[in-house]
Coordinates of C-alpha atoms and ligand atoms in Angstrom, one line a residue:
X148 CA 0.0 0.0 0.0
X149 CA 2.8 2.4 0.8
X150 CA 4.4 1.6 -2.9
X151 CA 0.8 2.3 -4.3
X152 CA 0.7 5.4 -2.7
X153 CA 3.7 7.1 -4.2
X154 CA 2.2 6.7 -7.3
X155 CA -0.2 9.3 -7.3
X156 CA 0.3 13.1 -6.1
X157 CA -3.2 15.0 -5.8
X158 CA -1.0 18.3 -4.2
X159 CA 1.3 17.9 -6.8
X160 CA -0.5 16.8 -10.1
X161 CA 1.8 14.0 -10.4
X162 CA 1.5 10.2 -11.4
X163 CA 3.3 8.0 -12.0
X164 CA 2.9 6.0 -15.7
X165 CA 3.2 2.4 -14.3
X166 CA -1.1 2.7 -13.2
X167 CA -1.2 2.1 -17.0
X168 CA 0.4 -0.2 -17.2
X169 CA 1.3 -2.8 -14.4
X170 CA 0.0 -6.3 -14.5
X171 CA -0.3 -6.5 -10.8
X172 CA -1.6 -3.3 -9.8
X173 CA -4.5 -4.1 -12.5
X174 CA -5.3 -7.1 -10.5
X175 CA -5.6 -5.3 -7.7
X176 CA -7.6 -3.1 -9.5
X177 CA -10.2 -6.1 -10.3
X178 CA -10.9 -6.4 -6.9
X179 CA -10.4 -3.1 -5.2
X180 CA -12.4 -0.7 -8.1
X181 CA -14.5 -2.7 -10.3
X182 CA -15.8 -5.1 -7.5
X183 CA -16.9 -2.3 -5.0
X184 CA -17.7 0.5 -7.6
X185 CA -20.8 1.6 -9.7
X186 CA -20.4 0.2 -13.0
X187 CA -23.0 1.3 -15.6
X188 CA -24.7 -2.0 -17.5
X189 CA -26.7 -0.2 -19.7
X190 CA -30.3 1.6 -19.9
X191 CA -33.8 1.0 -19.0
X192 CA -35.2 1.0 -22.3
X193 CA -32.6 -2.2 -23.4
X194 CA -34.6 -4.2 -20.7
X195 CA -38.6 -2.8 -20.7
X196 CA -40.4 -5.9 -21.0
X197 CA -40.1 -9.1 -18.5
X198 CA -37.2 -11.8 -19.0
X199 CA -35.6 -8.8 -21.3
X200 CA -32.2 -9.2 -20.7
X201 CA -28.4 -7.7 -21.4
X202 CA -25.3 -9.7 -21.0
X203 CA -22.5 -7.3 -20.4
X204 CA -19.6 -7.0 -17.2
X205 CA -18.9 -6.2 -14.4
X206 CA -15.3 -5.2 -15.0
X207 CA -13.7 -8.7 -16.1
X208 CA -16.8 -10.4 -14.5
X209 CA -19.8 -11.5 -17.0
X210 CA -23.5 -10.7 -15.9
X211 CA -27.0 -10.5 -16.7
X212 CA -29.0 -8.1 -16.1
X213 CA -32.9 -9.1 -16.5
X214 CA -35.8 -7.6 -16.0
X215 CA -38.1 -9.4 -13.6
X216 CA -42.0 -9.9 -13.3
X217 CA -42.3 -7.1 -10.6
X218 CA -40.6 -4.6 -13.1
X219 CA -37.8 -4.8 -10.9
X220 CA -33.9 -5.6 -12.7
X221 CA -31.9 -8.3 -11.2
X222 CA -27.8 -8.3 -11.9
X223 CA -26.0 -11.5 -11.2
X224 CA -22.7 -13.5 -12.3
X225 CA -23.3 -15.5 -15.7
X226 CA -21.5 -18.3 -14.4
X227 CA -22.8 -21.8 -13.8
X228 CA -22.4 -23.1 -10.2
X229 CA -21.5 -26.6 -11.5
X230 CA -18.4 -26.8 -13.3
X231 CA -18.3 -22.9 -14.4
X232 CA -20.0 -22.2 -18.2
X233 CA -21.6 -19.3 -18.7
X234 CA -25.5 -19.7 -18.2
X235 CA -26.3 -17.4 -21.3
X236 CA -23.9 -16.9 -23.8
X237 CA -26.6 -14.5 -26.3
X238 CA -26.0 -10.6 -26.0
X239 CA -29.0 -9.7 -25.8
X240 CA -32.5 -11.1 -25.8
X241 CA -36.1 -12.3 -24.1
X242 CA -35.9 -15.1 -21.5
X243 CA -38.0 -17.2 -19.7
X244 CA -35.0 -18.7 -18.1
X245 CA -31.0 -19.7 -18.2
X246 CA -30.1 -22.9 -19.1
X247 CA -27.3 -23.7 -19.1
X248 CA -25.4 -25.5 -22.3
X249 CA -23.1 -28.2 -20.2
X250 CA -25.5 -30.2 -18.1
X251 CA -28.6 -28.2 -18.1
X252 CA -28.7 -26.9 -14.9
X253 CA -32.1 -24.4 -15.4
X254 CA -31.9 -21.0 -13.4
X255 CA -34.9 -18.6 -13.4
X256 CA -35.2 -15.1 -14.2
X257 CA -33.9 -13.8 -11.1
X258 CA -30.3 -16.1 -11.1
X259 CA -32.5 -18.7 -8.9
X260 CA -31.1 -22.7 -9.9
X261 CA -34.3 -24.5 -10.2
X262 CA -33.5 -28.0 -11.7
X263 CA -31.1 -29.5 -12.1
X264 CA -31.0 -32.6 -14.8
X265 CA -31.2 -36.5 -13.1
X266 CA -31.0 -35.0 -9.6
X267 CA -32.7 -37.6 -7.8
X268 CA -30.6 -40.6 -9.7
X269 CA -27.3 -38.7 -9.1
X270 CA -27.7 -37.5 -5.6
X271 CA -28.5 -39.3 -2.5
X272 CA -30.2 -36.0 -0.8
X273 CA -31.6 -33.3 -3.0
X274 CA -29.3 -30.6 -3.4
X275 CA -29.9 -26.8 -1.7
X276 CA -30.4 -25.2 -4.6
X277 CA -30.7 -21.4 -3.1
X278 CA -26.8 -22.6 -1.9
X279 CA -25.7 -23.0 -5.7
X280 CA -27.4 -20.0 -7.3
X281 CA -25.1 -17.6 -9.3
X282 CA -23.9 -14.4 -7.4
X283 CA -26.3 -11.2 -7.1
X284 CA -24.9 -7.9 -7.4
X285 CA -26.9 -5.0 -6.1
X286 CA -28.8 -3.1 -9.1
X287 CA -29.4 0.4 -8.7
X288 CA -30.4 3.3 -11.6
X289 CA -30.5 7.1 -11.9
X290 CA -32.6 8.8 -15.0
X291 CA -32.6 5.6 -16.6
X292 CA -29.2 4.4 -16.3
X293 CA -28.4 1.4 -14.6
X294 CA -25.8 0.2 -12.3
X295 CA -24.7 -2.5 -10.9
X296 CA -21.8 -3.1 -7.5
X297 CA -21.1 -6.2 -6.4
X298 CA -20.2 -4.5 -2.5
X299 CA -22.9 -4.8 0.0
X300 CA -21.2 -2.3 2.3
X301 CA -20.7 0.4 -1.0
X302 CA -22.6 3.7 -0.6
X303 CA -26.0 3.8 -2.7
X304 CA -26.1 5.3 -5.9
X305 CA -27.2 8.0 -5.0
X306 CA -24.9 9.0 -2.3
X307 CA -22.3 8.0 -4.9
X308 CA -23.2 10.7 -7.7
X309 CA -24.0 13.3 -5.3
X310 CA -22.7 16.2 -6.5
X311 CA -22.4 15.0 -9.9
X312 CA -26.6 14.7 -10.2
X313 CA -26.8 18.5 -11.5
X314 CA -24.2 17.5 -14.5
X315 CA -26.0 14.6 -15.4
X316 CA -29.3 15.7 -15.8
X317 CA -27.8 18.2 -18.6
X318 CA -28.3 14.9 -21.0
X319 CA -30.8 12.3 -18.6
X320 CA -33.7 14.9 -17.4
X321 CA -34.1 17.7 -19.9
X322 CA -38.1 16.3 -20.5
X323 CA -40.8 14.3 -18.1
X324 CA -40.3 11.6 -20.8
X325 CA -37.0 11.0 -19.9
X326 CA -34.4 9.5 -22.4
X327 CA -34.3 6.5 -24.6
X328 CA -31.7 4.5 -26.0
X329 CA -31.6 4.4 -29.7
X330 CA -29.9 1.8 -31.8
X331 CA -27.7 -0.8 -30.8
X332 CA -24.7 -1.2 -28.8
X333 CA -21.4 -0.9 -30.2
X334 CA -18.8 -2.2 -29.3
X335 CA -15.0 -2.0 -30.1
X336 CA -11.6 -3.2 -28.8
X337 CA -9.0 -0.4 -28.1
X338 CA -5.2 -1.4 -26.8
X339 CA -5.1 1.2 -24.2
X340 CA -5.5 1.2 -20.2
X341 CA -8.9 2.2 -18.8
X342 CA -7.8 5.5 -17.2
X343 CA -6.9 7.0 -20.3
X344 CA -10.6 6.4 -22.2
X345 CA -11.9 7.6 -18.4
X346 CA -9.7 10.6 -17.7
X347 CA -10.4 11.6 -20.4
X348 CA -14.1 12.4 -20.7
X349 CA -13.0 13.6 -17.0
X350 CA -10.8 16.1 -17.4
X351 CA -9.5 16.9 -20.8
X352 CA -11.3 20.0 -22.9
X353 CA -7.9 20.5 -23.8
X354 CA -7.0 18.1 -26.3
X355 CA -10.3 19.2 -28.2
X356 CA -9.5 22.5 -28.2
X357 CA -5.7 22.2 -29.1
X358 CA -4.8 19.1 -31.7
X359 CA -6.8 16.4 -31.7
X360 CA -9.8 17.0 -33.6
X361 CA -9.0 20.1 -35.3
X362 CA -8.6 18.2 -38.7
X363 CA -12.3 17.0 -37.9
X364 CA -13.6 20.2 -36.6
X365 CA -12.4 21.6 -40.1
X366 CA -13.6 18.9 -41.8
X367 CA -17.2 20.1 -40.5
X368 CA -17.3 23.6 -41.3
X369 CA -19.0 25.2 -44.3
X370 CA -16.9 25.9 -47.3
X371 CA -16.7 29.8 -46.3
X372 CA -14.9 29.1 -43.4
X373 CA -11.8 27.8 -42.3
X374 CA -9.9 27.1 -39.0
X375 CA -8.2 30.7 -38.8
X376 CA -12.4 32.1 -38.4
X377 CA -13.3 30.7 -35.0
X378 CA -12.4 31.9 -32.0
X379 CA -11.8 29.0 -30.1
X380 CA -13.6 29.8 -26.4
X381 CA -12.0 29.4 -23.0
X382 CA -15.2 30.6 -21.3
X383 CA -16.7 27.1 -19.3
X384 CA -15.7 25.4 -16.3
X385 CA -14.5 22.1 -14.9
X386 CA -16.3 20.1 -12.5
X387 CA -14.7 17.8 -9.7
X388 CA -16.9 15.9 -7.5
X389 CA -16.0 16.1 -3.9
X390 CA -16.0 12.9 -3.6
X391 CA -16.0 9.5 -5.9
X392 CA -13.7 10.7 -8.2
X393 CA -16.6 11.8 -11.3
X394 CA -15.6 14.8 -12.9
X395 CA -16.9 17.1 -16.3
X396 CA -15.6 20.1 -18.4
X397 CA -18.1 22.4 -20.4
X398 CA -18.2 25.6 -22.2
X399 CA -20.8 28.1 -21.3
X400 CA -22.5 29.8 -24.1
X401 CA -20.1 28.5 -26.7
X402 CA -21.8 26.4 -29.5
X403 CA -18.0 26.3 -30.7
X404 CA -17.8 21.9 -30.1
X405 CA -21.5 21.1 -30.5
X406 CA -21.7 23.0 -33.9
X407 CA -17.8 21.6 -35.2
X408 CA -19.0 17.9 -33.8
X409 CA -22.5 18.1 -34.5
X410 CA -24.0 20.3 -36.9
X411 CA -26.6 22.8 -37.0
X412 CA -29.9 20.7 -36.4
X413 CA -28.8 19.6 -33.1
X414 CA -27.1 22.5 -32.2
X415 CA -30.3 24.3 -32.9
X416 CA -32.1 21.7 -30.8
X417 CA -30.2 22.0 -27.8
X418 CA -30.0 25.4 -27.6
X419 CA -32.5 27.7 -28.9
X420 CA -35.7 25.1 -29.8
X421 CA -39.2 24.9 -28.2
X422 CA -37.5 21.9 -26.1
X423 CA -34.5 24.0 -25.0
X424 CA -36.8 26.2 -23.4
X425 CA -38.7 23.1 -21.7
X426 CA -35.0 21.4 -20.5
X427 CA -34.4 25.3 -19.3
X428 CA -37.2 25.9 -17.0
X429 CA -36.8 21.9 -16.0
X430 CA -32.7 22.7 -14.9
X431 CA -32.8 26.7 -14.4
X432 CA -31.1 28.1 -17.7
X433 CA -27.9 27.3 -16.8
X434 CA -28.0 23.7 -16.8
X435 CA -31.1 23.5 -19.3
X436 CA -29.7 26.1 -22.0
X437 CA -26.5 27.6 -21.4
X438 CA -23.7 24.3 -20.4
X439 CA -23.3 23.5 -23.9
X440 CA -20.8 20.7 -25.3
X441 CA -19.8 19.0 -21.9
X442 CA -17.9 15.8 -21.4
X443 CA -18.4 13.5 -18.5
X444 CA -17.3 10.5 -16.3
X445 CA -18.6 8.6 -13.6
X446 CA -15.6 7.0 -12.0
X447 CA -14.7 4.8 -12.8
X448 CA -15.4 3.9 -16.3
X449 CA -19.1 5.2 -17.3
X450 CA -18.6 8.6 -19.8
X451 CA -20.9 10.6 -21.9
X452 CA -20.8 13.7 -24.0
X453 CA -24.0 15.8 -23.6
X454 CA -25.0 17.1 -26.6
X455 CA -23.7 14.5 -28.3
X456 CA -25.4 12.0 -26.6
X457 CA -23.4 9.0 -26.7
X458 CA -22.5 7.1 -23.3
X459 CA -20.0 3.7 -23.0
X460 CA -18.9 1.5 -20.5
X461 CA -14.8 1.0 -20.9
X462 CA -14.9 -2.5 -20.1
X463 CA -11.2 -3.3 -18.5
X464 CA -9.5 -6.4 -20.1
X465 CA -6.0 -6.4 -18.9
X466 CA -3.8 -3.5 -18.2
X467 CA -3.3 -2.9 -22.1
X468 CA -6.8 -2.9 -23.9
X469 CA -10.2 -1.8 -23.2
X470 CA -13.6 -2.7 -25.0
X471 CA -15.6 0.0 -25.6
X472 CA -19.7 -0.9 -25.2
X473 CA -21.6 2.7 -26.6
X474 CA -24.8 3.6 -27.0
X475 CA -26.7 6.8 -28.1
X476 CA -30.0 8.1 -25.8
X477 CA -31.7 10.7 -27.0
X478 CA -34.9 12.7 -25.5
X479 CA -37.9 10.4 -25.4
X480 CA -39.8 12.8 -26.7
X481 CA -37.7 14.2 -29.3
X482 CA -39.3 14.9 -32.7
X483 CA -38.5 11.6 -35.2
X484 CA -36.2 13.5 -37.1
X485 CA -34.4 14.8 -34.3
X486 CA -33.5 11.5 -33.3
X487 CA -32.6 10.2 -36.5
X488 CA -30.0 13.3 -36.5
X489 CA -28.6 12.0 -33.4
X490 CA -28.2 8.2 -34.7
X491 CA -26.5 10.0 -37.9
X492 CA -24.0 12.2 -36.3
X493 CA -23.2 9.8 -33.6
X494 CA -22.0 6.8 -36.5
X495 CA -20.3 9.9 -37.6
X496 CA -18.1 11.2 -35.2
X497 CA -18.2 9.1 -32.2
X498 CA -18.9 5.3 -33.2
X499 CA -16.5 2.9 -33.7
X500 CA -16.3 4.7 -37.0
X501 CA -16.4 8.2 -36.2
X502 CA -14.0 10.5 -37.4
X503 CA -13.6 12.2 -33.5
X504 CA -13.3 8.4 -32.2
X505 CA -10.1 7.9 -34.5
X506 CA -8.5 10.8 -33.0
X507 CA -8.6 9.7 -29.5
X508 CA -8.1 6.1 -30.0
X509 CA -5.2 7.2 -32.0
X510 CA -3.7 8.8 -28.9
X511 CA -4.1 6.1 -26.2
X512 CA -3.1 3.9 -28.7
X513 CA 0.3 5.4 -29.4
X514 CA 1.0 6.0 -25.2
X515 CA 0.2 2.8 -24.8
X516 CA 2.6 1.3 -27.1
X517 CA 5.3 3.5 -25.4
X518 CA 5.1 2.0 -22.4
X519 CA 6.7 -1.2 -23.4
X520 CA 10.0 0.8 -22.7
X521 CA 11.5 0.6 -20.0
X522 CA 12.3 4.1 -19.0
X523 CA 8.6 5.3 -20.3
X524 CA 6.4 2.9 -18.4
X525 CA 7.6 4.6 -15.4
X526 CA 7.9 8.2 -16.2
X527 CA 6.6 10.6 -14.5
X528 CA 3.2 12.1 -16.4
X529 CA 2.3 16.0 -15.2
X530 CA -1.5 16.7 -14.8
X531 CA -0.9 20.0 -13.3
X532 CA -3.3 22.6 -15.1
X533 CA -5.7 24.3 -12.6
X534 CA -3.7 23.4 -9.4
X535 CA -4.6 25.6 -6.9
X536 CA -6.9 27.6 -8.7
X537 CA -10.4 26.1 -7.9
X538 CA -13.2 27.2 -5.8
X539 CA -16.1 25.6 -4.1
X540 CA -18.5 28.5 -4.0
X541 CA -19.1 29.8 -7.7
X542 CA -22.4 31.1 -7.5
X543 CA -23.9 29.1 -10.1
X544 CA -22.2 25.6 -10.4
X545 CA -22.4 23.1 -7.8
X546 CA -19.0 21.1 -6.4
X547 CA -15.3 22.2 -6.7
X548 CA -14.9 24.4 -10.0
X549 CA -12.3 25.2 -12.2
X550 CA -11.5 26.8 -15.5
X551 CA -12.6 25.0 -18.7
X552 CA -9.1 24.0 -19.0
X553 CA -7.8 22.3 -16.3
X554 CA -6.9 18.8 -14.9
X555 CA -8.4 19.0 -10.8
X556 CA -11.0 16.5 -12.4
X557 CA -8.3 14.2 -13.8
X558 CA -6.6 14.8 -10.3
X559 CA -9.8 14.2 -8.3
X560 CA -10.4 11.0 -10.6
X561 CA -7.0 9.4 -10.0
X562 CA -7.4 10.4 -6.2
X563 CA -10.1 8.3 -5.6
X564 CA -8.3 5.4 -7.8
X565 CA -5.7 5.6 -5.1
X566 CA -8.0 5.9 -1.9
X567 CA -10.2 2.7 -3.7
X568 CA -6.8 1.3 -4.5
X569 CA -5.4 1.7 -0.7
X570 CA -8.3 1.7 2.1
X571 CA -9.7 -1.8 2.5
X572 CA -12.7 -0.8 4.7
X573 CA -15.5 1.8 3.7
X574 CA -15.3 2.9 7.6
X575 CA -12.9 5.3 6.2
X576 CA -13.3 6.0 2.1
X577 CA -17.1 6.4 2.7
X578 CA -18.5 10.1 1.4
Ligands
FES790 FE1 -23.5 -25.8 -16.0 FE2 -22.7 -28.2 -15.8 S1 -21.5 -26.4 -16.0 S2 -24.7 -27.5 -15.8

């Protein structure tokens, strides 16, 4: 623990580059962040009906999440009690219950074993069947989004996003209706660490605002125009929760990202439409109208872009590669067309074919790669922008604020990686 500690410097906004990259600090990762965390699964609308189901992870864990009779969702481990198979091996589908493909051992919609094939000719007493069930992990949502943590003693979810809740509803409460999911979910392997996907839809305006997507922010403009025309804004804020680790960045009355990534129709729609003025008196102005083109994470690994709508798990698998499960939501009660905008745009720019996606995969690809050196997988990475310079009392934003361009989120994020990663009990790392 004391090793892990001098990793990560929240005073001085330094880390170290081995947390990328270190086989064993990932494993303690396993079972210090993504088995006592929130993970997001996925969204109401994948599961509306009874015995709809999603098979997705809990980090390197496989569940199912079902819905149940009661409208209630049950989360447990897709794992057969008898010699290990997986009790549904579909992505996605309507169940009435999990059978599974070795022996037959039948489970129910809520992870219950029920049968179990030539019981009474190969046991002597009838097994306890509640004793062999798979694993339940506790199931909890916010506006629609579901997630899963497999520690009894974690906070609730909602003690968890706390702060955060203002930031989310930006995207997940604009309307009564609420948001849908629309279209499938992608998903796509990337050979980079976790924290980099994570940190960044933390943290980091400034990559968007500096390299890394000018070449598709050009790419978008009309003819008429060209880079040298826009005056890239530095009027927004960044958002670090006070605790948990979640962070966002936004700019504040600055269509500048949601017009270069998006185009006009939803730029028009978020911010000057009859539903802009409903999502404005629903969130006060601020949040409902004025925070436009915002990333997002909820540590650790659930991140969204307002405004552009798409949100993803970064499913951990190994120290060195992620896979990335996205989805778009939209309003529920979004005109058709608006919707179909959405679906376009997101394939578009953030998909596993988007022109935006490229650029950042690009990036953590290439760090990645450099850490199988020797001298870089231990250098020393500076995530200093902002330090010092944040305040808890700005009159109109909730939590610990900084300029637009600034890494206390990234900070706050990879502080609360190293509490998770070095306090055993939640007598201490509780809120
Ligand atoms: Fe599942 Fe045997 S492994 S029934």
């Amino acid at each position: 623990i004391d090793e892990i500690k001098k990793l990560v410097s929240d005073e001085n906004g330094i880390i170290d580059a081995r947390i990328y990259n270190d086989e064993a600090l990932y494993e303690l990762e396993l079972e210090r962040v993504f088995a006592r965390s929130w993970i997001l699964l996925g969204h109401e609308s994948h599961v509306p009906n009874t015995g709809d189901f999603l098979n997705t992870y809990i980090g390197e864990d496989p569940v199912i999440l079902v819905r149940q009779k009661d409208a209630s969702l049950r989360v447990f481990l897709n794992q057969c009690h008898h010699r290990g198979m997986k009790l549904s091996r579909d992505d996605a589908g309507n169940a009435k219950a999990f059978v599974c493909t070795y022996h037959g051992w039948a489970h129910d919609i809520s992870g219950q074993l029920i049968d179990i094939p030539f019981e009474k000719e190969g046991h002597c007493e009838p097994l306890d069947k509640s004793k062999w069930s798979p694993l339940q992990a506790r199931v909890e949502t916010y506006r629609g989004l579901i997630f899963a943590n497999w520690d009894e003693q974690a906070p609730s979810l909602d003690k968890y996003l706390s702060d955060s809740k203002p930031y989310i509803d930006v995207m997940f409460n604009r309307t009564e209706a609420g948001t849908e999911a629309i279209g499938g979910i992608q998903k796509w392997v990337i050979p980079t660490n976790w924290k980099f996907a994570a940190e960044q839809f933390c943290s980091d305006m400034y990559h968007a605002a500096t390299m890394s997507h000018l070449s598709g922010f050009t790419a978008g403009l009309p003819e008429h125009m060209d880079l040298n025309d826009i005056d890239i804004p530095a009027q927004g804020n960044q958002f670090r929760a006070k605790w948990g680790g979640h962070g966002t960045g936004y700019y504040v009355d600055q269509p500048f990202l949601l017009q270069g990534v998006m185009g006009p129709v939803i730029t028009e729609y978020m911010t000057t439409s009859p539903q802009a003025e409903v999502a404005s008196k629903r969130l006060g102005p601020m949040f409902g109208q004025h925070v436009i083109g915002q990333h997002m994470t909820i540590f650790p690994t659930c991140s969204f872009l307002p405004g552009i709508n798409t949100i993803r798990t970064w499913h951990p698998r190994g120290p060195n590669e992620i896979e990335v499960w996205a989805f778009i939501v939209v309003d529920a009660d979004a005109p058709d067309h608006i919707k179909e905008e959405f679906r376009k745009q997101n394939i578009r720019t953030f998909s596993a074919g988007g022109v935006f996606e490229q650029d950042d995969g690009e990036n953590w690809i290439e760090v990645q790669k450099l850490f199988r050196g020797n001298k870089a997988r231990k250098t020393k990475l500076n995530v200093q922008m902002g330090l010092g310079n944040s305040t808890t009392d700005h009159p109109d934003f909730p939590g610990r604020i900084s300029g637009v361009y600034s890494e206390d989120a990234a900070r706050g994020m990879y502080q609360h990686w190293l509490r998770m990663m070095t306090e055993l009990s939640w007598d201490t790392l509780k809120p």
